[in-house]
mmCIF file with all atom_site columns, C-alpha atoms in Angstrom:
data_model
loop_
_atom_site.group_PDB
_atom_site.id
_atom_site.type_symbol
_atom_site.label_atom_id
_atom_site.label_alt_id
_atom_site.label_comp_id
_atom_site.label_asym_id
_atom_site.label_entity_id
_atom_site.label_seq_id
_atom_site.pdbx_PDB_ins_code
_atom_site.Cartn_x
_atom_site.Cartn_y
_atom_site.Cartn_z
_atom_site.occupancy
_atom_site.B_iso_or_equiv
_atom_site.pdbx_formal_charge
_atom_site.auth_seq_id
_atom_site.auth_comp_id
_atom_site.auth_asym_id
_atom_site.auth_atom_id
_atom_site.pdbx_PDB_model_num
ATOM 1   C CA . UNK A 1 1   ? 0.000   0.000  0.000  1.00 0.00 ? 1   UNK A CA 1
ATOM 2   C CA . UNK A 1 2   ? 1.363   3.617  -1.387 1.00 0.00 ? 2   UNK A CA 1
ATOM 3   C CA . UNK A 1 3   ? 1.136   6.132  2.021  1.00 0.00 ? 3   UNK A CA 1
ATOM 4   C CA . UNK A 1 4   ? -0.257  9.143  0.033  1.00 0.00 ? 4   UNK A CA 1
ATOM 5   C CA . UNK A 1 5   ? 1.061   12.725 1.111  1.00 0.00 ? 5   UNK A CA 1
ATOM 6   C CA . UNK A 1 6   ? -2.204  13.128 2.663  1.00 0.00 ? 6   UNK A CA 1
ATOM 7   C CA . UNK A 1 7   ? -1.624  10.579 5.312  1.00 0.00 ? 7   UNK A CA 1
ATOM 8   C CA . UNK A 1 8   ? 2.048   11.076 5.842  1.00 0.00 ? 8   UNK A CA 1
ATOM 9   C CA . UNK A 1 9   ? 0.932   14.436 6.689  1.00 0.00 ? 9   UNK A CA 1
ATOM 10  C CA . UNK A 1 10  ? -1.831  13.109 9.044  1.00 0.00 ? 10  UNK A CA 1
ATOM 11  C CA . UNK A 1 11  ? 0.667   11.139 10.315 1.00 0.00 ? 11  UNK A CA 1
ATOM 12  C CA . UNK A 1 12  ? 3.564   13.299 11.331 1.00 0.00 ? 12  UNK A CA 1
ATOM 13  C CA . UNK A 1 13  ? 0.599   15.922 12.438 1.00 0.00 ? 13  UNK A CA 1
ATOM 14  C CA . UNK A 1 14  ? -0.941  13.319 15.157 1.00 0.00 ? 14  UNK A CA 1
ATOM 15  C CA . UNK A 1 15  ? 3.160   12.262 15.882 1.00 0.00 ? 15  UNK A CA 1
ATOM 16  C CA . UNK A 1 16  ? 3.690   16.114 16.104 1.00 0.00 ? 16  UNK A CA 1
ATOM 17  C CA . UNK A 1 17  ? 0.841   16.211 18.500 1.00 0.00 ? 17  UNK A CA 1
ATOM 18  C CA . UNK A 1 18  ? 1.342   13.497 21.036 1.00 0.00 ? 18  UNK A CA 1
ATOM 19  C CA . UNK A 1 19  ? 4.865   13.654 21.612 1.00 0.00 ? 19  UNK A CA 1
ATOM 20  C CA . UNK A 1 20  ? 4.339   17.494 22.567 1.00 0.00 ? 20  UNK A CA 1
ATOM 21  C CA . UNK A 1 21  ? 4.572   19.337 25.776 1.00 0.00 ? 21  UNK A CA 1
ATOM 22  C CA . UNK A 1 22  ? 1.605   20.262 27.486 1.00 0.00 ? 22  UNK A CA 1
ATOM 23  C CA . UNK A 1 23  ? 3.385   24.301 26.547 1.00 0.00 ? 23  UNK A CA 1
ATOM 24  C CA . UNK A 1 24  ? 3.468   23.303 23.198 1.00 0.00 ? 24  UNK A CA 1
ATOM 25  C CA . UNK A 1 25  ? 0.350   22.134 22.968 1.00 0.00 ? 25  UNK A CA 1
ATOM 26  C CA . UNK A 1 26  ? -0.763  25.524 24.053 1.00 0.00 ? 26  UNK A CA 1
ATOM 27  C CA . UNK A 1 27  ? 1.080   27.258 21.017 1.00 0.00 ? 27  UNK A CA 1
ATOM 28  C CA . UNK A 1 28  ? 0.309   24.690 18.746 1.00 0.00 ? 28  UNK A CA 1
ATOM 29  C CA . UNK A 1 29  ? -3.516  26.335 19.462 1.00 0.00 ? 29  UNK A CA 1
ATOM 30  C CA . UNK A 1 30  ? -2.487  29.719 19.205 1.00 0.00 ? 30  UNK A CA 1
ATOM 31  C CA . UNK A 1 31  ? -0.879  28.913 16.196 1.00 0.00 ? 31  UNK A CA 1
ATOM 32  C CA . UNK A 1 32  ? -3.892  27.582 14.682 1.00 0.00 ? 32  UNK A CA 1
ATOM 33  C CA . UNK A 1 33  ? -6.133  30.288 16.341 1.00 0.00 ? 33  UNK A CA 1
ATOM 34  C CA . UNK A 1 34  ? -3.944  33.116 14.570 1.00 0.00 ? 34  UNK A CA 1
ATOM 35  C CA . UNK A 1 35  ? -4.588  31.190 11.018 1.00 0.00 ? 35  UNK A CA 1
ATOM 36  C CA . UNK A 1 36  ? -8.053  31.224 11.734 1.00 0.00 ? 36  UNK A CA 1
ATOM 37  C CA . UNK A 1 37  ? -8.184  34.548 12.394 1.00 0.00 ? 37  UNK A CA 1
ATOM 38  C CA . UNK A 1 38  ? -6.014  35.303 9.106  1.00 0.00 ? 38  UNK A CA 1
ATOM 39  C CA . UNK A 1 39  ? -7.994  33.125 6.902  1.00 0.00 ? 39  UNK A CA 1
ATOM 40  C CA . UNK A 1 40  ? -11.461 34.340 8.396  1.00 0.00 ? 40  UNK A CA 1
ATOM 41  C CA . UNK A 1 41  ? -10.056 37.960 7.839  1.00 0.00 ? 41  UNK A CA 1
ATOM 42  C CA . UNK A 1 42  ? -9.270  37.169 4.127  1.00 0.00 ? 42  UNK A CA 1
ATOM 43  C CA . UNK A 1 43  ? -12.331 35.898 3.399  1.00 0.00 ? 43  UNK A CA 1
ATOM 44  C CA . UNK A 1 44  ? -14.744 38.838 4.853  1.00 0.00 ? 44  UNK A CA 1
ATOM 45  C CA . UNK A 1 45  ? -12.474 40.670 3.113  1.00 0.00 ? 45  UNK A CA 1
ATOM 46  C CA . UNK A 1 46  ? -12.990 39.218 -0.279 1.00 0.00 ? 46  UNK A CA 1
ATOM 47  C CA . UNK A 1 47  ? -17.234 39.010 0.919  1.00 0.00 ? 47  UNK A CA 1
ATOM 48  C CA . UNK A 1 48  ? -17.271 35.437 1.392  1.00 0.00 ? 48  UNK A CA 1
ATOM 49  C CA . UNK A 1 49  ? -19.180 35.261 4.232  1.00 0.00 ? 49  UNK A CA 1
ATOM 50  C CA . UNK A 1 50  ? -19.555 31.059 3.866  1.00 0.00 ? 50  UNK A CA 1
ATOM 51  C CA . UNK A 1 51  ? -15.501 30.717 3.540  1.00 0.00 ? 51  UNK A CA 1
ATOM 52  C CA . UNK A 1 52  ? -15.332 33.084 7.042  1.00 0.00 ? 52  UNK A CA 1
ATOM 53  C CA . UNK A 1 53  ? -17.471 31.096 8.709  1.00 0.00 ? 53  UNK A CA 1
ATOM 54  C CA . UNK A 1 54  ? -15.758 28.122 9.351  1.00 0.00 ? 54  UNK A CA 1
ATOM 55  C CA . UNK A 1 55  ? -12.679 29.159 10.761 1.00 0.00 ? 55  UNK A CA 1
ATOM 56  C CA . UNK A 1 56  ? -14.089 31.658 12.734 1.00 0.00 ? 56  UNK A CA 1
ATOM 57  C CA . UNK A 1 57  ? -16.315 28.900 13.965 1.00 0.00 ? 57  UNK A CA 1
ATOM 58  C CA . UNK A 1 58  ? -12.944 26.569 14.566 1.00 0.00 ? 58  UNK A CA 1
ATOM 59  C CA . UNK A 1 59  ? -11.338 29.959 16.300 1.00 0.00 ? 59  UNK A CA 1
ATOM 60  C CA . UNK A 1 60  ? -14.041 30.067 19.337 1.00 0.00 ? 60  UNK A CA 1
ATOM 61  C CA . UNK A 1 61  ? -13.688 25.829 19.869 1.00 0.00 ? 61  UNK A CA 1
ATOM 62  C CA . UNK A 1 62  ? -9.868  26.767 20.030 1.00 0.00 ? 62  UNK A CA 1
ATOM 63  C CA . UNK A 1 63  ? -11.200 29.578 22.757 1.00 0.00 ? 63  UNK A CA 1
ATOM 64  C CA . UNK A 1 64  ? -13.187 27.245 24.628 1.00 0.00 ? 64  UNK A CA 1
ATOM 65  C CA . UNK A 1 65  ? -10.334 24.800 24.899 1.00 0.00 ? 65  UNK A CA 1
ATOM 66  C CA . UNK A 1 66  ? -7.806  27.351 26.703 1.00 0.00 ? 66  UNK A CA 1
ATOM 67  C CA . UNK A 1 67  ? -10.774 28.242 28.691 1.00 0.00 ? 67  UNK A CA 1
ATOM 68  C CA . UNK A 1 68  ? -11.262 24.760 29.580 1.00 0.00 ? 68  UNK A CA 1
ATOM 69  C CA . UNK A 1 69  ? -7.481  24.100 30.124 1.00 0.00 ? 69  UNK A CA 1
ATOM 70  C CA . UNK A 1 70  ? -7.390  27.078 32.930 1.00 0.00 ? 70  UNK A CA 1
ATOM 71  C CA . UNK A 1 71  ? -6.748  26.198 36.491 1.00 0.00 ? 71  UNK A CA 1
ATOM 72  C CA . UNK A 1 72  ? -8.270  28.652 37.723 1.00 0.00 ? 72  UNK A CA 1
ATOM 73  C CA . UNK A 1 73  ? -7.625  27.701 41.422 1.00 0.00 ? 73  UNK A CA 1
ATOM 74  C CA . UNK A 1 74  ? -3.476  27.638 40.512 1.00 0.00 ? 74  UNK A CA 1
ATOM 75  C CA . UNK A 1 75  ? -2.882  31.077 39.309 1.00 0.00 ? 75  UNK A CA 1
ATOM 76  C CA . UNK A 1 76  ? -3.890  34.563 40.679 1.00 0.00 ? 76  UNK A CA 1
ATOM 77  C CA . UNK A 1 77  ? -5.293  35.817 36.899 1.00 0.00 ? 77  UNK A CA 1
ATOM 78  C CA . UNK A 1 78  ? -6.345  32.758 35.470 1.00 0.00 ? 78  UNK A CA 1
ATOM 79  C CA . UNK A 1 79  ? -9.863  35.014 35.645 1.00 0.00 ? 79  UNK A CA 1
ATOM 80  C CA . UNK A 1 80  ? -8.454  37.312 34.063 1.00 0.00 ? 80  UNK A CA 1
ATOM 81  C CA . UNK A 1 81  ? -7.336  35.599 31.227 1.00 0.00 ? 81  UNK A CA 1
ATOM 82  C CA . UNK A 1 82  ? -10.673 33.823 30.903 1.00 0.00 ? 82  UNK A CA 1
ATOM 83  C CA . UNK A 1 83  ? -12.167 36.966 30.807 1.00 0.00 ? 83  UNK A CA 1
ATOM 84  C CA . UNK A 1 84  ? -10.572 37.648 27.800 1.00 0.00 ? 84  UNK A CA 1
ATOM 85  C CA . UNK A 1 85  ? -11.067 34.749 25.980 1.00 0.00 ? 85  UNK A CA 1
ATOM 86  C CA . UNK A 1 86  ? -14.775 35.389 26.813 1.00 0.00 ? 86  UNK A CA 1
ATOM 87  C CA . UNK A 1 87  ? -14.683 38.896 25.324 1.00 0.00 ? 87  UNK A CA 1
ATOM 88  C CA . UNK A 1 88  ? -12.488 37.252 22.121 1.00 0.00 ? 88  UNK A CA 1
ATOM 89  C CA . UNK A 1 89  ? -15.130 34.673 21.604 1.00 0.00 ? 89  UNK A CA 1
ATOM 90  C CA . UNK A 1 90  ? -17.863 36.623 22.204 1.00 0.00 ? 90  UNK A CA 1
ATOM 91  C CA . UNK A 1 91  ? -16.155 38.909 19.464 1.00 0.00 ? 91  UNK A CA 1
ATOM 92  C CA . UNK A 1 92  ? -15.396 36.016 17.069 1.00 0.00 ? 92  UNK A CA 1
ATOM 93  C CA . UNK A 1 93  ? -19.162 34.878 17.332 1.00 0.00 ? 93  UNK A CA 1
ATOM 94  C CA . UNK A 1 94  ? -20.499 38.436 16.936 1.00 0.00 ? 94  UNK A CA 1
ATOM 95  C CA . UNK A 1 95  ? -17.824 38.878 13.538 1.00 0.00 ? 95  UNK A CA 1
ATOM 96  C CA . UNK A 1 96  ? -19.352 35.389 12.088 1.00 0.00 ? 96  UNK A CA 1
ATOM 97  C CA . UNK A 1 97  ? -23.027 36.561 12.682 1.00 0.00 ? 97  UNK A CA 1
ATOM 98  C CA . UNK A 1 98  ? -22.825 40.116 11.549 1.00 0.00 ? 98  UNK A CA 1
ATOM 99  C CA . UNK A 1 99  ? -20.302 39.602 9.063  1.00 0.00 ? 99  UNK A CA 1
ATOM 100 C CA . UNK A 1 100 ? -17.932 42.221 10.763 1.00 0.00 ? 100 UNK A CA 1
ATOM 101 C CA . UNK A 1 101 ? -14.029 42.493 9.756  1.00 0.00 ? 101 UNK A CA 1
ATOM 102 C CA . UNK A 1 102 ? -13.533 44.843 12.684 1.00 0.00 ? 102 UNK A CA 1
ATOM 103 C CA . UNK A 1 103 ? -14.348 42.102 15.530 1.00 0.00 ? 103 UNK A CA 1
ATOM 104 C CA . UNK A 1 104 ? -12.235 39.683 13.591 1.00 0.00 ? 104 UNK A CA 1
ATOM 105 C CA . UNK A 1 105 ? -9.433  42.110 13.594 1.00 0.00 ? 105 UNK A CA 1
ATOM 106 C CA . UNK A 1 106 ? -9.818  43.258 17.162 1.00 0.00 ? 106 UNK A CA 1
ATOM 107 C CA . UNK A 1 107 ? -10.220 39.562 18.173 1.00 0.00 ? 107 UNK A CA 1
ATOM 108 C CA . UNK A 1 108 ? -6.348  38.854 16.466 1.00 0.00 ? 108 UNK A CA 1
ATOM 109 C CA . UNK A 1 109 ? -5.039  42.042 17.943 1.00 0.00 ? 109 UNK A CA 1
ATOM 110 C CA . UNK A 1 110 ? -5.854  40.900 21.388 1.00 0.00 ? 110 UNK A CA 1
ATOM 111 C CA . UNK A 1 111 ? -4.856  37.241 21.015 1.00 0.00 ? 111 UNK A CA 1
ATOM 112 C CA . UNK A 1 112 ? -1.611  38.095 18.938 1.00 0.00 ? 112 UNK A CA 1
ATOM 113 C CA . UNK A 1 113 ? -0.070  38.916 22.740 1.00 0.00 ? 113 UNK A CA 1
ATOM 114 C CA . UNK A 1 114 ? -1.317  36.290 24.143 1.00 0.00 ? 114 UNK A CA 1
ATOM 115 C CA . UNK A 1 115 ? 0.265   33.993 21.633 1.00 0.00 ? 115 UNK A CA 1
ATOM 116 C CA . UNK A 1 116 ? 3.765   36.097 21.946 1.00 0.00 ? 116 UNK A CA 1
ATOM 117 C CA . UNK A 1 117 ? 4.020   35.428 25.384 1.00 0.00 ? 117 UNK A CA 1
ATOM 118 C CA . UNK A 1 118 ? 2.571   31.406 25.163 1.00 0.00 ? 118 UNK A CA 1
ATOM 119 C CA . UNK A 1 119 ? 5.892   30.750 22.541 1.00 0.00 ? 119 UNK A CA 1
ATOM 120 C CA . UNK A 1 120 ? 8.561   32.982 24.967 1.00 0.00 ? 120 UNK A CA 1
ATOM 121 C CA . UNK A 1 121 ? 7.276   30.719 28.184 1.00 0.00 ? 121 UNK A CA 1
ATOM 122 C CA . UNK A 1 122 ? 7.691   27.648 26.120 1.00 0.00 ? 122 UNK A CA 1
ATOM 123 C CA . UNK A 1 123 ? 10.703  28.034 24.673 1.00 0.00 ? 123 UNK A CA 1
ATOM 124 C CA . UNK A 1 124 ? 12.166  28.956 28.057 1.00 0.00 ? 124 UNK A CA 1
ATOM 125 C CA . UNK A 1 125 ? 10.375  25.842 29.792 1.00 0.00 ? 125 UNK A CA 1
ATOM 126 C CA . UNK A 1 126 ? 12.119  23.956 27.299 1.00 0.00 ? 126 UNK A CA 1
ATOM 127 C CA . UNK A 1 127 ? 15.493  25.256 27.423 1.00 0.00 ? 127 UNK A CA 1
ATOM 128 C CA . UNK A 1 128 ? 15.269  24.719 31.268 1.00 0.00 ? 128 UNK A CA 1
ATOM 129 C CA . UNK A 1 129 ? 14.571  21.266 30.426 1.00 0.00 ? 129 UNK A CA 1
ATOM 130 C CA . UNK A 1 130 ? 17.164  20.601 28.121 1.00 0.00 ? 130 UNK A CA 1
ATOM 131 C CA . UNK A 1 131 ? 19.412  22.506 30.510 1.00 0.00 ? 131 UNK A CA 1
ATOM 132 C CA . UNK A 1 132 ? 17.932  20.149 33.370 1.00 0.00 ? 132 UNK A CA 1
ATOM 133 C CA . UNK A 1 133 ? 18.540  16.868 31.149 1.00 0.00 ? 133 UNK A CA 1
ATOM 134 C CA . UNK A 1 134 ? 22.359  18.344 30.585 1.00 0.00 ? 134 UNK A CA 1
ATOM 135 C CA . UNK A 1 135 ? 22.906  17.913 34.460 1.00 0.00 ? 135 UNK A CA 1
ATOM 136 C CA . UNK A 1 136 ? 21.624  14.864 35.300 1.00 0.00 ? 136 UNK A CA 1
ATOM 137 C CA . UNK A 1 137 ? 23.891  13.466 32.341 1.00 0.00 ? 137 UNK A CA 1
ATOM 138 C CA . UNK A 1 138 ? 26.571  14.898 34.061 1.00 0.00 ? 138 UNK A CA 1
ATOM 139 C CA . UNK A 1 139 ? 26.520  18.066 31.935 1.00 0.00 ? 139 UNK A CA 1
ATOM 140 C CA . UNK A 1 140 ? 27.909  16.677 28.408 1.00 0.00 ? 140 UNK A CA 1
ATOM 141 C CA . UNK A 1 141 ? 25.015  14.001 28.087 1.00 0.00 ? 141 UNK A CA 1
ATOM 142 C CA . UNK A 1 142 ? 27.598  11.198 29.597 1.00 0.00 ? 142 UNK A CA 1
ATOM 143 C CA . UNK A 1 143 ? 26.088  9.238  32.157 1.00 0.00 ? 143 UNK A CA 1
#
Protein backbone atom coordinates (compact mmCIF):
# COMPACT_ATOMS: atom_id res chain seq x y z
CA UNK A 1 0.00 0.00 0.00
CA UNK A 2 1.36 3.62 -1.39
CA UNK A 3 1.14 6.13 2.02
CA UNK A 4 -0.26 9.14 0.03
CA UNK A 5 1.06 12.72 1.11
CA UNK A 6 -2.20 13.13 2.66
CA UNK A 7 -1.62 10.58 5.31
CA UNK A 8 2.05 11.08 5.84
CA UNK A 9 0.93 14.44 6.69
CA UNK A 10 -1.83 13.11 9.04
CA UNK A 11 0.67 11.14 10.32
CA UNK A 12 3.56 13.30 11.33
CA UNK A 13 0.60 15.92 12.44
CA UNK A 14 -0.94 13.32 15.16
CA UNK A 15 3.16 12.26 15.88
CA UNK A 16 3.69 16.11 16.10
CA UNK A 17 0.84 16.21 18.50
CA UNK A 18 1.34 13.50 21.04
CA UNK A 19 4.86 13.65 21.61
CA UNK A 20 4.34 17.49 22.57
CA UNK A 21 4.57 19.34 25.78
CA UNK A 22 1.61 20.26 27.49
CA UNK A 23 3.39 24.30 26.55
CA UNK A 24 3.47 23.30 23.20
CA UNK A 25 0.35 22.13 22.97
CA UNK A 26 -0.76 25.52 24.05
CA UNK A 27 1.08 27.26 21.02
CA UNK A 28 0.31 24.69 18.75
CA UNK A 29 -3.52 26.34 19.46
CA UNK A 30 -2.49 29.72 19.21
CA UNK A 31 -0.88 28.91 16.20
CA UNK A 32 -3.89 27.58 14.68
CA UNK A 33 -6.13 30.29 16.34
CA UNK A 34 -3.94 33.12 14.57
CA UNK A 35 -4.59 31.19 11.02
CA UNK A 36 -8.05 31.22 11.73
CA UNK A 37 -8.18 34.55 12.39
CA UNK A 38 -6.01 35.30 9.11
CA UNK A 39 -7.99 33.13 6.90
CA UNK A 40 -11.46 34.34 8.40
CA UNK A 41 -10.06 37.96 7.84
CA UNK A 42 -9.27 37.17 4.13
CA UNK A 43 -12.33 35.90 3.40
CA UNK A 44 -14.74 38.84 4.85
CA UNK A 45 -12.47 40.67 3.11
CA UNK A 46 -12.99 39.22 -0.28
CA UNK A 47 -17.23 39.01 0.92
CA UNK A 48 -17.27 35.44 1.39
CA UNK A 49 -19.18 35.26 4.23
CA UNK A 50 -19.56 31.06 3.87
CA UNK A 51 -15.50 30.72 3.54
CA UNK A 52 -15.33 33.08 7.04
CA UNK A 53 -17.47 31.10 8.71
CA UNK A 54 -15.76 28.12 9.35
CA UNK A 55 -12.68 29.16 10.76
CA UNK A 56 -14.09 31.66 12.73
CA UNK A 57 -16.31 28.90 13.96
CA UNK A 58 -12.94 26.57 14.57
CA UNK A 59 -11.34 29.96 16.30
CA UNK A 60 -14.04 30.07 19.34
CA UNK A 61 -13.69 25.83 19.87
CA UNK A 62 -9.87 26.77 20.03
CA UNK A 63 -11.20 29.58 22.76
CA UNK A 64 -13.19 27.25 24.63
CA UNK A 65 -10.33 24.80 24.90
CA UNK A 66 -7.81 27.35 26.70
CA UNK A 67 -10.77 28.24 28.69
CA UNK A 68 -11.26 24.76 29.58
CA UNK A 69 -7.48 24.10 30.12
CA UNK A 70 -7.39 27.08 32.93
CA UNK A 71 -6.75 26.20 36.49
CA UNK A 72 -8.27 28.65 37.72
CA UNK A 73 -7.63 27.70 41.42
CA UNK A 74 -3.48 27.64 40.51
CA UNK A 75 -2.88 31.08 39.31
CA UNK A 76 -3.89 34.56 40.68
CA UNK A 77 -5.29 35.82 36.90
CA UNK A 78 -6.35 32.76 35.47
CA UNK A 79 -9.86 35.01 35.65
CA UNK A 80 -8.45 37.31 34.06
CA UNK A 81 -7.34 35.60 31.23
CA UNK A 82 -10.67 33.82 30.90
CA UNK A 83 -12.17 36.97 30.81
CA UNK A 84 -10.57 37.65 27.80
CA UNK A 85 -11.07 34.75 25.98
CA UNK A 86 -14.78 35.39 26.81
CA UNK A 87 -14.68 38.90 25.32
CA UNK A 88 -12.49 37.25 22.12
CA UNK A 89 -15.13 34.67 21.60
CA UNK A 90 -17.86 36.62 22.20
CA UNK A 91 -16.16 38.91 19.46
CA UNK A 92 -15.40 36.02 17.07
CA UNK A 93 -19.16 34.88 17.33
CA UNK A 94 -20.50 38.44 16.94
CA UNK A 95 -17.82 38.88 13.54
CA UNK A 96 -19.35 35.39 12.09
CA UNK A 97 -23.03 36.56 12.68
CA UNK A 98 -22.82 40.12 11.55
CA UNK A 99 -20.30 39.60 9.06
CA UNK A 100 -17.93 42.22 10.76
CA UNK A 101 -14.03 42.49 9.76
CA UNK A 102 -13.53 44.84 12.68
CA UNK A 103 -14.35 42.10 15.53
CA UNK A 104 -12.24 39.68 13.59
CA UNK A 105 -9.43 42.11 13.59
CA UNK A 106 -9.82 43.26 17.16
CA UNK A 107 -10.22 39.56 18.17
CA UNK A 108 -6.35 38.85 16.47
CA UNK A 109 -5.04 42.04 17.94
CA UNK A 110 -5.85 40.90 21.39
CA UNK A 111 -4.86 37.24 21.01
CA UNK A 112 -1.61 38.10 18.94
CA UNK A 113 -0.07 38.92 22.74
CA UNK A 114 -1.32 36.29 24.14
CA UNK A 115 0.26 33.99 21.63
CA UNK A 116 3.77 36.10 21.95
CA UNK A 117 4.02 35.43 25.38
CA UNK A 118 2.57 31.41 25.16
CA UNK A 119 5.89 30.75 22.54
CA UNK A 120 8.56 32.98 24.97
CA UNK A 121 7.28 30.72 28.18
CA UNK A 122 7.69 27.65 26.12
CA UNK A 123 10.70 28.03 24.67
CA UNK A 124 12.17 28.96 28.06
CA UNK A 125 10.38 25.84 29.79
CA UNK A 126 12.12 23.96 27.30
CA UNK A 127 15.49 25.26 27.42
CA UNK A 128 15.27 24.72 31.27
CA UNK A 129 14.57 21.27 30.43
CA UNK A 130 17.16 20.60 28.12
CA UNK A 131 19.41 22.51 30.51
CA UNK A 132 17.93 20.15 33.37
CA UNK A 133 18.54 16.87 31.15
CA UNK A 134 22.36 18.34 30.58
CA UNK A 135 22.91 17.91 34.46
CA UNK A 136 21.62 14.86 35.30
CA UNK A 137 23.89 13.47 32.34
CA UNK A 138 26.57 14.90 34.06
CA UNK A 139 26.52 18.07 31.93
CA UNK A 140 27.91 16.68 28.41
CA UNK A 141 25.01 14.00 28.09
CA UNK A 142 27.60 11.20 29.60
CA UNK A 143 26.09 9.24 32.16
Amino acid sequence: MTTTAFQARTAYARDAILSATPAQLVVMLYDRLELDLQRAELAQAEERWADASQPLRHAQDIITELQLSLRLDVWDDAEKLFAIYTYVRNALVAANVSHDIERTREAARLIAPLASAWRTAAEEVGQLSAQQRLEQQGGLGVA
